Tab-separated table of C-alpha atoms in Angstrom:
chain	number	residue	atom	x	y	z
A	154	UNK	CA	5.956	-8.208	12.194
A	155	UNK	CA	4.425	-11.127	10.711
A	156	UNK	CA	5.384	-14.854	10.786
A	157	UNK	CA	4.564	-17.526	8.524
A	158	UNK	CA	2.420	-15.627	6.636
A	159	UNK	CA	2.300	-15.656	2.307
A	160	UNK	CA	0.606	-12.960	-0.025
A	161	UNK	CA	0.166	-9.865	2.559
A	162	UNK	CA	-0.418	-6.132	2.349
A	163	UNK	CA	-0.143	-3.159	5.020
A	164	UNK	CA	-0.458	-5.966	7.707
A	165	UNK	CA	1.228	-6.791	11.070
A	166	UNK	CA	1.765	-8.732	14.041
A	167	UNK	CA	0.360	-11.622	12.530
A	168	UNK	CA	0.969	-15.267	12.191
A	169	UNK	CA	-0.239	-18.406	9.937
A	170	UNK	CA	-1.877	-16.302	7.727
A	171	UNK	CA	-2.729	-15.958	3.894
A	172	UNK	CA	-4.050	-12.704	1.898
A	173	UNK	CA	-4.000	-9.783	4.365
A	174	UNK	CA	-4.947	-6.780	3.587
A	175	UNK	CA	-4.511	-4.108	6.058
A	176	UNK	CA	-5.241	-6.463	9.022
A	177	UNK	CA	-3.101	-6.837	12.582
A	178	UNK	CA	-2.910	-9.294	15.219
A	179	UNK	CA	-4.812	-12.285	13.663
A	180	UNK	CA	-3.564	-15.717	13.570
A	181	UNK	CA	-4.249	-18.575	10.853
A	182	UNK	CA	-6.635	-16.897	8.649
A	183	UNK	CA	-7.090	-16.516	4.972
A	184	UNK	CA	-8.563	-13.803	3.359
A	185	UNK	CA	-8.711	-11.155	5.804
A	186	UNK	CA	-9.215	-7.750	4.836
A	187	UNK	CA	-9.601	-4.451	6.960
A	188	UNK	CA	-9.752	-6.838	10.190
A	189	UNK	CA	-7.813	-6.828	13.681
A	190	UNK	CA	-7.688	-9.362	16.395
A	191	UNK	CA	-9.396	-12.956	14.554
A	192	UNK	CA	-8.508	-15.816	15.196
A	193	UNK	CA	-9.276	-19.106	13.122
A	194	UNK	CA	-11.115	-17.265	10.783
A	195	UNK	CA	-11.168	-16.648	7.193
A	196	UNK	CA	-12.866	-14.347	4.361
A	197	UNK	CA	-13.746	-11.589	6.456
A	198	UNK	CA	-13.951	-8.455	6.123
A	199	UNK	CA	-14.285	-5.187	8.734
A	200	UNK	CA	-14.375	-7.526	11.608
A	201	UNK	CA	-13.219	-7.200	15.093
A	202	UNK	CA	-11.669	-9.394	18.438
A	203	UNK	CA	-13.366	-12.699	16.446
A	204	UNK	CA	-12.713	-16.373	16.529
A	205	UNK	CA	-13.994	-19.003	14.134
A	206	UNK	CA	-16.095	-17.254	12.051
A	207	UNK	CA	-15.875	-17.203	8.186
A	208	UNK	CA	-17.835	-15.427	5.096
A	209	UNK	CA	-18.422	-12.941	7.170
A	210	UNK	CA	-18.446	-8.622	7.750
A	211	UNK	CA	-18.700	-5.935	10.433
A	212	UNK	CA	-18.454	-8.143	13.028
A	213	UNK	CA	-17.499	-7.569	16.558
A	214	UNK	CA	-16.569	-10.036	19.312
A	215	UNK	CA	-18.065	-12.836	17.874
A	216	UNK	CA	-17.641	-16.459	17.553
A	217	UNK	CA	-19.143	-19.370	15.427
A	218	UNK	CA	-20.205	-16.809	12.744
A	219	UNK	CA	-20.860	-18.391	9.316
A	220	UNK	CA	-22.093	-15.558	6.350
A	221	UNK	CA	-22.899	-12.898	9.151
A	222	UNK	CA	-25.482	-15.971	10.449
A	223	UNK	CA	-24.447	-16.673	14.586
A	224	UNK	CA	-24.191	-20.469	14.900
A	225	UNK	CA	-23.271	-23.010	17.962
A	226	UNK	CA	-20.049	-24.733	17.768
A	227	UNK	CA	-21.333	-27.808	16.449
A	228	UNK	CA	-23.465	-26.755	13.019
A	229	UNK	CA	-20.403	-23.989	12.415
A	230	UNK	CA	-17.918	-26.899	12.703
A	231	UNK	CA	-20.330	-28.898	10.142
A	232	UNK	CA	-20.583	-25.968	7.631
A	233	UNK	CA	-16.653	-26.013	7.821
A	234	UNK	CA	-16.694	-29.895	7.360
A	235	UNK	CA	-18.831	-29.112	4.183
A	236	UNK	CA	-16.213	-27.156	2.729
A	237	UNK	CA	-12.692	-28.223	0.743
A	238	UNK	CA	-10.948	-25.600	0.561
A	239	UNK	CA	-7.568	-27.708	-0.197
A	240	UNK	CA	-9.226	-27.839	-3.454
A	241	UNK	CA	-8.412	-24.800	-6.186
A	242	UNK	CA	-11.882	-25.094	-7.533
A	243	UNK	CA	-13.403	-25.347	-4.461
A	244	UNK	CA	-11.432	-22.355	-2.448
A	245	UNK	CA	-12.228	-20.177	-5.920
A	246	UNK	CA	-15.637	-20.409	-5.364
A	247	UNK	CA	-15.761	-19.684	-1.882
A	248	UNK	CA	-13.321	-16.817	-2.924
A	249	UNK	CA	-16.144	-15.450	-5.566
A	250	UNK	CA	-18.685	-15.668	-2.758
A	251	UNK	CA	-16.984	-13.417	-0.644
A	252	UNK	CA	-16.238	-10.956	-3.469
A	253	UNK	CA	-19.544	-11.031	-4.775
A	254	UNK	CA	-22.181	-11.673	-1.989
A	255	UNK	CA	-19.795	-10.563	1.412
A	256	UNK	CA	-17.892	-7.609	0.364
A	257	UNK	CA	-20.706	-5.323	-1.916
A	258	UNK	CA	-22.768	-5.282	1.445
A	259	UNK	CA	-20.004	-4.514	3.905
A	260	UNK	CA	-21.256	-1.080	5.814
A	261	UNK	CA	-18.029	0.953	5.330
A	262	UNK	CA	-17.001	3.845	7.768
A	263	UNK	CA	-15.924	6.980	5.305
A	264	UNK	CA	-12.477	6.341	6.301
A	265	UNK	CA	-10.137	3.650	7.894
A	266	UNK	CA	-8.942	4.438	11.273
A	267	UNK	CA	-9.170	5.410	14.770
A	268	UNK	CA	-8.546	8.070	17.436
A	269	UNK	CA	-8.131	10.707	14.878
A	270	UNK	CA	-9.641	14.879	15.092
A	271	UNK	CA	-9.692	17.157	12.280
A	272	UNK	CA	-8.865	15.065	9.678
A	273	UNK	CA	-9.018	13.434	5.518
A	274	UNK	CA	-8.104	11.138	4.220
A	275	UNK	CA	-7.889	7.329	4.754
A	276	UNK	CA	-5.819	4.536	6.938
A	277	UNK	CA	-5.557	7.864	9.579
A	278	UNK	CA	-4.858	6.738	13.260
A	279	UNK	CA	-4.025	8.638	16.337
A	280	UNK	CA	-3.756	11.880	13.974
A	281	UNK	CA	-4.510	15.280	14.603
A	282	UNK	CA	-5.376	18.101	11.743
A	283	UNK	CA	-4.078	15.799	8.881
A	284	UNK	CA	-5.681	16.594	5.770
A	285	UNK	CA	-5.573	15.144	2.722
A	286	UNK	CA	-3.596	12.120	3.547
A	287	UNK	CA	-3.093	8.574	3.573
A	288	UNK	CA	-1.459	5.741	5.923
A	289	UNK	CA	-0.385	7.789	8.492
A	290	UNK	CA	-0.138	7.326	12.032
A	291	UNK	CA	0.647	9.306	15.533
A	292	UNK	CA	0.700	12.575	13.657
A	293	UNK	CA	-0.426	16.197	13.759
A	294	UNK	CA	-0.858	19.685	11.513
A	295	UNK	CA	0.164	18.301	8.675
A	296	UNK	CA	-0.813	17.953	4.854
A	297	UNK	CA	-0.632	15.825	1.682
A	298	UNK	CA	1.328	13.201	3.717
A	299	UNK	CA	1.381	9.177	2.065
A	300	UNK	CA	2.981	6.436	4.198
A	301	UNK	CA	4.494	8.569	7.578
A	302	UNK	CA	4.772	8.082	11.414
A	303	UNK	CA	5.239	10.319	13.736
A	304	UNK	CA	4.718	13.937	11.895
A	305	UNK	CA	4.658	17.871	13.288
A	306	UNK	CA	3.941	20.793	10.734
A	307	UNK	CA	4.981	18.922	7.663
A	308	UNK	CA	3.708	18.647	4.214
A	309	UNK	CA	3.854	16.669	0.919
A	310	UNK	CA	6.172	13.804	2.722
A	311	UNK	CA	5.878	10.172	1.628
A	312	UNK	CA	7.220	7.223	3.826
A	313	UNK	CA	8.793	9.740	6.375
A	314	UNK	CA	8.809	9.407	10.076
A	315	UNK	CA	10.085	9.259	13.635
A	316	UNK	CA	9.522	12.176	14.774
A	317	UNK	CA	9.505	14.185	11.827
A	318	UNK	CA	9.028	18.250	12.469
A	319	UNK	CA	9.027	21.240	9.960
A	320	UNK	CA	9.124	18.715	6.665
A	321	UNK	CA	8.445	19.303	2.770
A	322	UNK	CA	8.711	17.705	-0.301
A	323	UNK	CA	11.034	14.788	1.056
A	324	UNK	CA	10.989	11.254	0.820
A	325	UNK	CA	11.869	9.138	3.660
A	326	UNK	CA	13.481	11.535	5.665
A	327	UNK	CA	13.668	10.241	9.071
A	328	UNK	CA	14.177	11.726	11.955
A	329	UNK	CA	14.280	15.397	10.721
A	330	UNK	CA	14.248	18.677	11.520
A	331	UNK	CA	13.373	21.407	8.629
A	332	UNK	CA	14.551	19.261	5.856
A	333	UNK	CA	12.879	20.446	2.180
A	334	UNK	CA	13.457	18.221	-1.381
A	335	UNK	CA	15.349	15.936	-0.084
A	336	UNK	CA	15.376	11.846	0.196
A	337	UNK	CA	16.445	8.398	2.061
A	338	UNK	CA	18.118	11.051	4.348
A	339	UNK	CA	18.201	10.077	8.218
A	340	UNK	CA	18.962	12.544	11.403
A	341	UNK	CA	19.276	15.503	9.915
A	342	UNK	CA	18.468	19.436	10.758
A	343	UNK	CA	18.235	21.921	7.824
A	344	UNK	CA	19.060	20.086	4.402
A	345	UNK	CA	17.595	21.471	0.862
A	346	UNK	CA	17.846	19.474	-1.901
A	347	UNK	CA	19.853	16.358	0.091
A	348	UNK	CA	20.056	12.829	-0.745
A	349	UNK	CA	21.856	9.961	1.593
A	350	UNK	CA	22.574	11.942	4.107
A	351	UNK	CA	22.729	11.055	7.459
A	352	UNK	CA	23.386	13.036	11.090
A	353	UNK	CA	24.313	16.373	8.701
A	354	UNK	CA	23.218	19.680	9.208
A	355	UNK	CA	22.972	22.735	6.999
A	356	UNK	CA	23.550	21.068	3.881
A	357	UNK	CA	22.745	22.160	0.352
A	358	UNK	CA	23.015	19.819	-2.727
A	359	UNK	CA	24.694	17.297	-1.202
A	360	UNK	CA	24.918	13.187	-1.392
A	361	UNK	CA	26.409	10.680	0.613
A	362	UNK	CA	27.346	12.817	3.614
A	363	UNK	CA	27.977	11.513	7.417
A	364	UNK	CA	28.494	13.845	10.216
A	365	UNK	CA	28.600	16.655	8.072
A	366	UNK	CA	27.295	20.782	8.159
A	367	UNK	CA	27.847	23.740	6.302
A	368	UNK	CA	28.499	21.280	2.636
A	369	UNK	CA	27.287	23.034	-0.828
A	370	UNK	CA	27.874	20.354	-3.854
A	371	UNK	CA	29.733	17.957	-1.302
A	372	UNK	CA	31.825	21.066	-0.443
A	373	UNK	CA	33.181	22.065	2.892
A	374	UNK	CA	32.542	25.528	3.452
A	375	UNK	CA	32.680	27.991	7.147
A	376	UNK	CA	29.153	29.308	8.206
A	377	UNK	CA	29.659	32.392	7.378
A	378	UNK	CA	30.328	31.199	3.777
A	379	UNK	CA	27.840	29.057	4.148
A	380	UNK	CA	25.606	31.268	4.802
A	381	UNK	CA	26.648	33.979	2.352
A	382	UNK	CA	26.530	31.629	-0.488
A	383	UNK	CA	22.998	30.212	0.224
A	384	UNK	CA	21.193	33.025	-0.966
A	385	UNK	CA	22.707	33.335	-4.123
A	386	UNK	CA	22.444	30.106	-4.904
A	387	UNK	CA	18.575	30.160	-4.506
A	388	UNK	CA	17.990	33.479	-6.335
A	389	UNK	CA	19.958	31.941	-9.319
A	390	UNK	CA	17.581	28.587	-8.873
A	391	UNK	CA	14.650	31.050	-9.410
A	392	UNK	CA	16.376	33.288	-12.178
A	393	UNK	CA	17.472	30.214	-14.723
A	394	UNK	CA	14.838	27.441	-13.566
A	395	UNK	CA	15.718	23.806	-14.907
A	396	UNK	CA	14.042	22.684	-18.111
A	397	UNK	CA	12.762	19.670	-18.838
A	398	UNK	CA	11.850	17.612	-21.645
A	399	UNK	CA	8.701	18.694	-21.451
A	400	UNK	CA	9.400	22.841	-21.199
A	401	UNK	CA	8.117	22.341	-17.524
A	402	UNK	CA	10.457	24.593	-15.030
A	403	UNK	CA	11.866	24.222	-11.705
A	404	UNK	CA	12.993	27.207	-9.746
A	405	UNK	CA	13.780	26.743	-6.331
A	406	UNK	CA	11.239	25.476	-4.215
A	407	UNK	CA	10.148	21.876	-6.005
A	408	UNK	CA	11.284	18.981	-6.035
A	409	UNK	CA	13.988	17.410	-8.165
A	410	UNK	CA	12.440	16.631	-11.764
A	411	UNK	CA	10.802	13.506	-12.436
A	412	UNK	CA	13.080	12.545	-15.661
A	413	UNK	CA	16.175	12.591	-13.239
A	414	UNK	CA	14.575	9.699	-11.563
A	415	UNK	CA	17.244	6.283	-11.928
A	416	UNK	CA	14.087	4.439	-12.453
A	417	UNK	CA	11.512	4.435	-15.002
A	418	UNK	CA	7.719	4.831	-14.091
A	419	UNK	CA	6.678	1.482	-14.111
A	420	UNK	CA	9.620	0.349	-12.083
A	421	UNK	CA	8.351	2.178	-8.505
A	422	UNK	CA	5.430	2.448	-6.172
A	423	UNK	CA	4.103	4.963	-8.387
A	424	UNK	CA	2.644	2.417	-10.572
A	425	UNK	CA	0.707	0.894	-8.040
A	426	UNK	CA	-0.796	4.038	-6.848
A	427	UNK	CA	-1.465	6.172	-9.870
A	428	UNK	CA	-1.026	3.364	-13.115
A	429	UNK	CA	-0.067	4.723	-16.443
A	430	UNK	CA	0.021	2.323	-19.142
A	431	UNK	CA	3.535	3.362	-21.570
A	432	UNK	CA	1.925	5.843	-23.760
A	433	UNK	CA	0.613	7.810	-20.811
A	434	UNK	CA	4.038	7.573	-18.788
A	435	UNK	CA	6.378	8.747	-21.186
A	436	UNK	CA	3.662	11.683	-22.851
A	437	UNK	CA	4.292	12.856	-19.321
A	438	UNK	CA	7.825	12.913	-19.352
A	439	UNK	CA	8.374	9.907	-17.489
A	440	UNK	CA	10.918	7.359	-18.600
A	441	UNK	CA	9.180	3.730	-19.047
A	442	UNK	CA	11.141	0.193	-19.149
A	443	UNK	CA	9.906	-2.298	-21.430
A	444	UNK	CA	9.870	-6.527	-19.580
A	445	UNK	CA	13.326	-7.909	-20.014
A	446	UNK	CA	13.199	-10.562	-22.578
A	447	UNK	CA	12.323	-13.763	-21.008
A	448	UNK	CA	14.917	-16.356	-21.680
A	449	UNK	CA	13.004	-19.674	-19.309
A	450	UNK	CA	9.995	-21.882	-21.116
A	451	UNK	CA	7.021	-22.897	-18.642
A	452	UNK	CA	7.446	-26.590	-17.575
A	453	UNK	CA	3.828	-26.568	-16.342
A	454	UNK	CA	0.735	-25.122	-17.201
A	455	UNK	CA	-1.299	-23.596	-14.342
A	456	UNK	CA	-4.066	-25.454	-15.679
A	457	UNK	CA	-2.256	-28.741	-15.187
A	458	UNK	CA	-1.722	-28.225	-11.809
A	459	UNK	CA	-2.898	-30.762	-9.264
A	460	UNK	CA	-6.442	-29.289	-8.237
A	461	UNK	CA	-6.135	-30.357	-4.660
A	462	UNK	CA	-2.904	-29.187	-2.531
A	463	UNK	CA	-2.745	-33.231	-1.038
A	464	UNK	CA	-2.258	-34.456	-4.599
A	465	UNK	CA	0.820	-32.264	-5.578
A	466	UNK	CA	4.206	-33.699	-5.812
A	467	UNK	CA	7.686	-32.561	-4.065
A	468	UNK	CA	8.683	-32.118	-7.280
A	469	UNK	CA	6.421	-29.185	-8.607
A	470	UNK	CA	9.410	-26.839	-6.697
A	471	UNK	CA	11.650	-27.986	-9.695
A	472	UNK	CA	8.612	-26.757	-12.290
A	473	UNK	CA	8.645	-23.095	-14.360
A	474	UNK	CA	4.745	-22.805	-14.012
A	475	UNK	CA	3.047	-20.579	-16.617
A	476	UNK	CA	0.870	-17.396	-14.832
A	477	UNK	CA	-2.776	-17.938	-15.482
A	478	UNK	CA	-2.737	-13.938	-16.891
A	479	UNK	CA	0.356	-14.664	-19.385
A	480	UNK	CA	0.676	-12.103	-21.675
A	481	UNK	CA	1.506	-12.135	-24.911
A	482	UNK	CA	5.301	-10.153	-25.102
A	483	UNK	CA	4.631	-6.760	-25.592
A	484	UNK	CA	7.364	-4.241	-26.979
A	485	UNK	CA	5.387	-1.209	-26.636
A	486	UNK	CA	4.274	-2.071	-23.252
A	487	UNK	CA	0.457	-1.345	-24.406
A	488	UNK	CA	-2.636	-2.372	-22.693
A	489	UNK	CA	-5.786	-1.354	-21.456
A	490	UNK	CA	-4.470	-2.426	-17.390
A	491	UNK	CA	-1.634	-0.074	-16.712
A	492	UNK	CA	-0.401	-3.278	-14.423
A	493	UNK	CA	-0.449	-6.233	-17.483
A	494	UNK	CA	2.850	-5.309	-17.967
A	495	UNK	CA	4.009	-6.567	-14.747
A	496	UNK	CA	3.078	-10.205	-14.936
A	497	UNK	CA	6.586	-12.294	-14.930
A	498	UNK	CA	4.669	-15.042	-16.988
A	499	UNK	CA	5.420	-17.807	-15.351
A	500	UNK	CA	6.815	-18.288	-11.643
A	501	UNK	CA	8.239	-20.800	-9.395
A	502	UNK	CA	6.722	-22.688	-6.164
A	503	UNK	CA	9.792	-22.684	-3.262
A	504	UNK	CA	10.282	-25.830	-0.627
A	505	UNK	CA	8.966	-23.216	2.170
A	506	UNK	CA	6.390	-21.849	0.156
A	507	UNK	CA	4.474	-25.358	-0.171
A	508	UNK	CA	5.239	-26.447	3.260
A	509	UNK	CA	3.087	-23.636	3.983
A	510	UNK	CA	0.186	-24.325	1.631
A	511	UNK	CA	0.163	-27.853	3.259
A	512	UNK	CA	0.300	-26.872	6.445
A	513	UNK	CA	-2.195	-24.704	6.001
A	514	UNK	CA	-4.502	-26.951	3.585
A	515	UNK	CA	-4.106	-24.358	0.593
A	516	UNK	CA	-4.156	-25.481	-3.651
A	517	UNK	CA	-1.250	-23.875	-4.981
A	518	UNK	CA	-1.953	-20.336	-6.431
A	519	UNK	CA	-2.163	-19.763	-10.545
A	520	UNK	CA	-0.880	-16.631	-11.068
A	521	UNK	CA	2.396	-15.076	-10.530
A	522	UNK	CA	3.510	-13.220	-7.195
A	523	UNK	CA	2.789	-9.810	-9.229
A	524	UNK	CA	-0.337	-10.566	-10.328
A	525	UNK	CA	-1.588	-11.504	-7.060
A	526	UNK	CA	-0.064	-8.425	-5.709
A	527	UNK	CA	-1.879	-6.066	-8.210
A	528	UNK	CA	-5.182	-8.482	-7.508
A	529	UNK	CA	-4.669	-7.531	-4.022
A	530	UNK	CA	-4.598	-4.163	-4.660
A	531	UNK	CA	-7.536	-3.687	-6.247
A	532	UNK	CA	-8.964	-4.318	-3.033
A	533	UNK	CA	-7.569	-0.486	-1.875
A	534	UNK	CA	-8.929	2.543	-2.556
A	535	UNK	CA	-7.372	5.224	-4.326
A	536	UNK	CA	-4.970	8.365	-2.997
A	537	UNK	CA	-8.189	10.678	-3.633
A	538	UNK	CA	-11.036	12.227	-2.124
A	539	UNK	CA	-14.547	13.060	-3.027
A	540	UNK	CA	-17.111	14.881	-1.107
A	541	UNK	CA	-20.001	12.714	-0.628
A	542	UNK	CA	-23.002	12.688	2.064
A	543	UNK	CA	-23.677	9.634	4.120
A	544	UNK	CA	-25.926	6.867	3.038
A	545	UNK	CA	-27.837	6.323	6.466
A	546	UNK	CA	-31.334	7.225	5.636
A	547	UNK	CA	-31.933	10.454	7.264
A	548	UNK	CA	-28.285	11.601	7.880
A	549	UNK	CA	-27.525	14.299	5.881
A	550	UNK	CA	-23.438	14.625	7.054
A	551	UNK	CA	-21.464	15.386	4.722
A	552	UNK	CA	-17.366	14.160	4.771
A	553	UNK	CA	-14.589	13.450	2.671
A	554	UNK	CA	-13.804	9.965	1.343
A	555	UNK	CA	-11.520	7.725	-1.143
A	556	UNK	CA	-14.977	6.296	-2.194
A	557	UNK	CA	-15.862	7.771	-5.429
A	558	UNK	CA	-19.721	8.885	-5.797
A	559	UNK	CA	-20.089	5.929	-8.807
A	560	UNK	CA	-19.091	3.267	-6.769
A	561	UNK	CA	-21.797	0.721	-5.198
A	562	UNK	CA	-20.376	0.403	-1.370
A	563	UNK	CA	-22.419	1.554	1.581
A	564	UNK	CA	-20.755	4.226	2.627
A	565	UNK	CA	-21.793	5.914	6.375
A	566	UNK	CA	-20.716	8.699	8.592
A	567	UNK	CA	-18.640	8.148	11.248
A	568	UNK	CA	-21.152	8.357	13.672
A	569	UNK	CA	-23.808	6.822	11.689
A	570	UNK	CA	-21.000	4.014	11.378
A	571	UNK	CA	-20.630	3.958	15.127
A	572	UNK	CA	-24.139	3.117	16.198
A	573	UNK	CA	-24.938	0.533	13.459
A	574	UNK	CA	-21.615	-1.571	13.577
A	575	UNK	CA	-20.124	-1.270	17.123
């Protein structure tokens, strides 16, 4: 879990810290990305068991580390003394530095994670013959998986896991057993087409069951009716197919259409991972919800906030403060960044949220919590793969990676990765 800790992504176990991104076990830090194990530091990037170091990448065990430069204690603590990073002008340019000289000339392994055979994809650790998939952990023979733990023999699953076996098409399914197009369904053994389900077994079309088998529609029937029934059902699934809006067809065997989705596009996680601006969603078929009308005036302009986090009041918590990326209201939702849409416009500063950027000698941020979040994400690569060969002169292994071919990153084989890094 983490404690303390403001503005984090796909991070854990860690404490006093600001802007994670897919970091663990580090303690007061800001500005850690890809990192495990640092203490004291901040602005790193791919670095490793390290203490008091800062601008820094690919490092491992290290101390007194300033831009990738090993220092003693005494001139590291003077380049820190040099700094003010209390101050929003001065913490934004230390910020640019590490975006623009740190991060381009990170040496990036083709994919993020550890103890892991057979496998593509990225964020991958402890798994065995997963292909094509992303965050997953402790898993094995499996396929097209995003955000699982603990997989056997499944396929096209997102944020399932516990000891998931025999899965498709399902989202968070927990603890199952041969469960196919179904979701948010926990400790169940042969479901199709199942939602809110929980401890149920042979169940077909059902929602909100406990403790439940041999259910069709919600409806009680014996196995052998069950089991009589079943088959019909499916051949009439695959003789009139479902219809959509767009003259796409379902027959048995996908999952449920996307315009029976409660919520629109733009109003889940797949906005963050594939972004559609309105006029793409909805030529899709997807259903897209335009901002609520906002009813609250900024107070404050970000601009007129206090530059240095010592200077600013008690008060500010009582102030609407405008988002440095306010748009304009939009009707038709239109822009060239699928995400614009998403900035609230203005946001508030809580008591507990500026005792922490005191404590830890932060300026108060300028944009709204979802444009940092989409700022943040920036930072990740994509659900895709390319085929690329590694950039170690002489090395001519080939892999797959989330890095496209146009991008600028140094990208290396695993083993090539190995030997110059660790």
């Amino acid at each position: 879990g983490l404690k303390d800790t403001l503005d984090s992504h796909l991070s854990f176990d860690s404490e006093l810290c600001y802007e994670l991104l897919v970091s663990e076990k580090c303690h007061r830090g800001n500005y850690v990305l890809f990192s495990e194990n640092c203490v004291d530091s901040s602005f790193l990037f791919d670095c490793k068991n390290c203490s008091n170091c800062f601008l820094s990448s690919n490092l491992r065990n290290k101390k007194f580390v300033f831009k990738n430069q090993q220092l003693s204690q005494k001139d590291y603590e003077r380049k820190l003394a040099n700094l003010n990073l209390g101050s929003f002008s001065d913490f934004e340019k230390t910020k640019r530095s590490f975006f623009d000289e740190v991060v381009p000339v990170v040496i990036r392994k083709c994919f993020i994670g550890n103890k892991t055979f057979n496998s593509t994809g990225d964020h991958l650790f402890g798994c065995k013959n997963v292909l094509n998939s992303f965050l997953v952990w402790e898993s094995e023979d499996s396929r097209y998986c995003v955000a699982n733990l603990g997989l056997k023999d499944c396929y096209d699953a997102f944020e399932s896991g516990f000891n998931c076996e025999l899965q498709y098409e399902c989202h968070a399914c927990n603890r199952s057993y041969n469960t196919c197009f179904s979701s948010i369904s926990y400790d169940n053994r042969n479901l199709r087409y199942s939602e809110i389900c929980h401890n149920s077994s042979h169940c077909f079309g059902c929602i909100g069951l406990r403790n439940k088998q041999y259910c069709i529609l919600n409806k009680q029937y014996t196995k052998e009716e069950y089991e009589s029934l079943l088959p019909r059902i499916k051949q009439h699934m695959m003789d009139m197919p479902y219809i959509d809006q767009k003259g796409r067809e379902y027959r048995y065997g996908e999952f449920f259409p996307a315009e029976l989705s409660p919520f629109a596009y733009n109003e889940t996680i797949a906005q963050e991972y594939f972004p559609l601006t309105k006029e793409e969603a909805l030529s899709q078929g997807h259903a897209w919800r335009d901002p609520d009308t906002k009813d609250y005036v900024p107070t404050l302009l970000s601009d007129a906030l206090p530059d240095h986090i010592r200077d600013v009041p008690d008060s500010i918590t009582k102030e609407i403060i405008e988002c440095k990326n306010a748009i304009s209201s939009d009707a038709s939702g239109r822009s060239a960044d699928p995400h614009a849409s998403a900035c609230t416009t203005a946001f508030r500063i809580i008591p507990e949220e500026l005792s922490f950027y005191k404590r830890m000698n932060l300026p108060l941020p300028r944009l709204c919590p979802n444009c940092r979040h989409y700022e943040r994400l920036s930072q990740r690569n994509p659900l895709k793969l390319w085929h690329r060969t590694c950039m170690k002169e002489g090395c001519q292994n080939e892999f797959e990676t989330s890095y496209a071919p146009d991008r600028k990153e140094i990208i290396y084989c695993e083993q090539c990765y190995q030997k110059e890094i660790i």
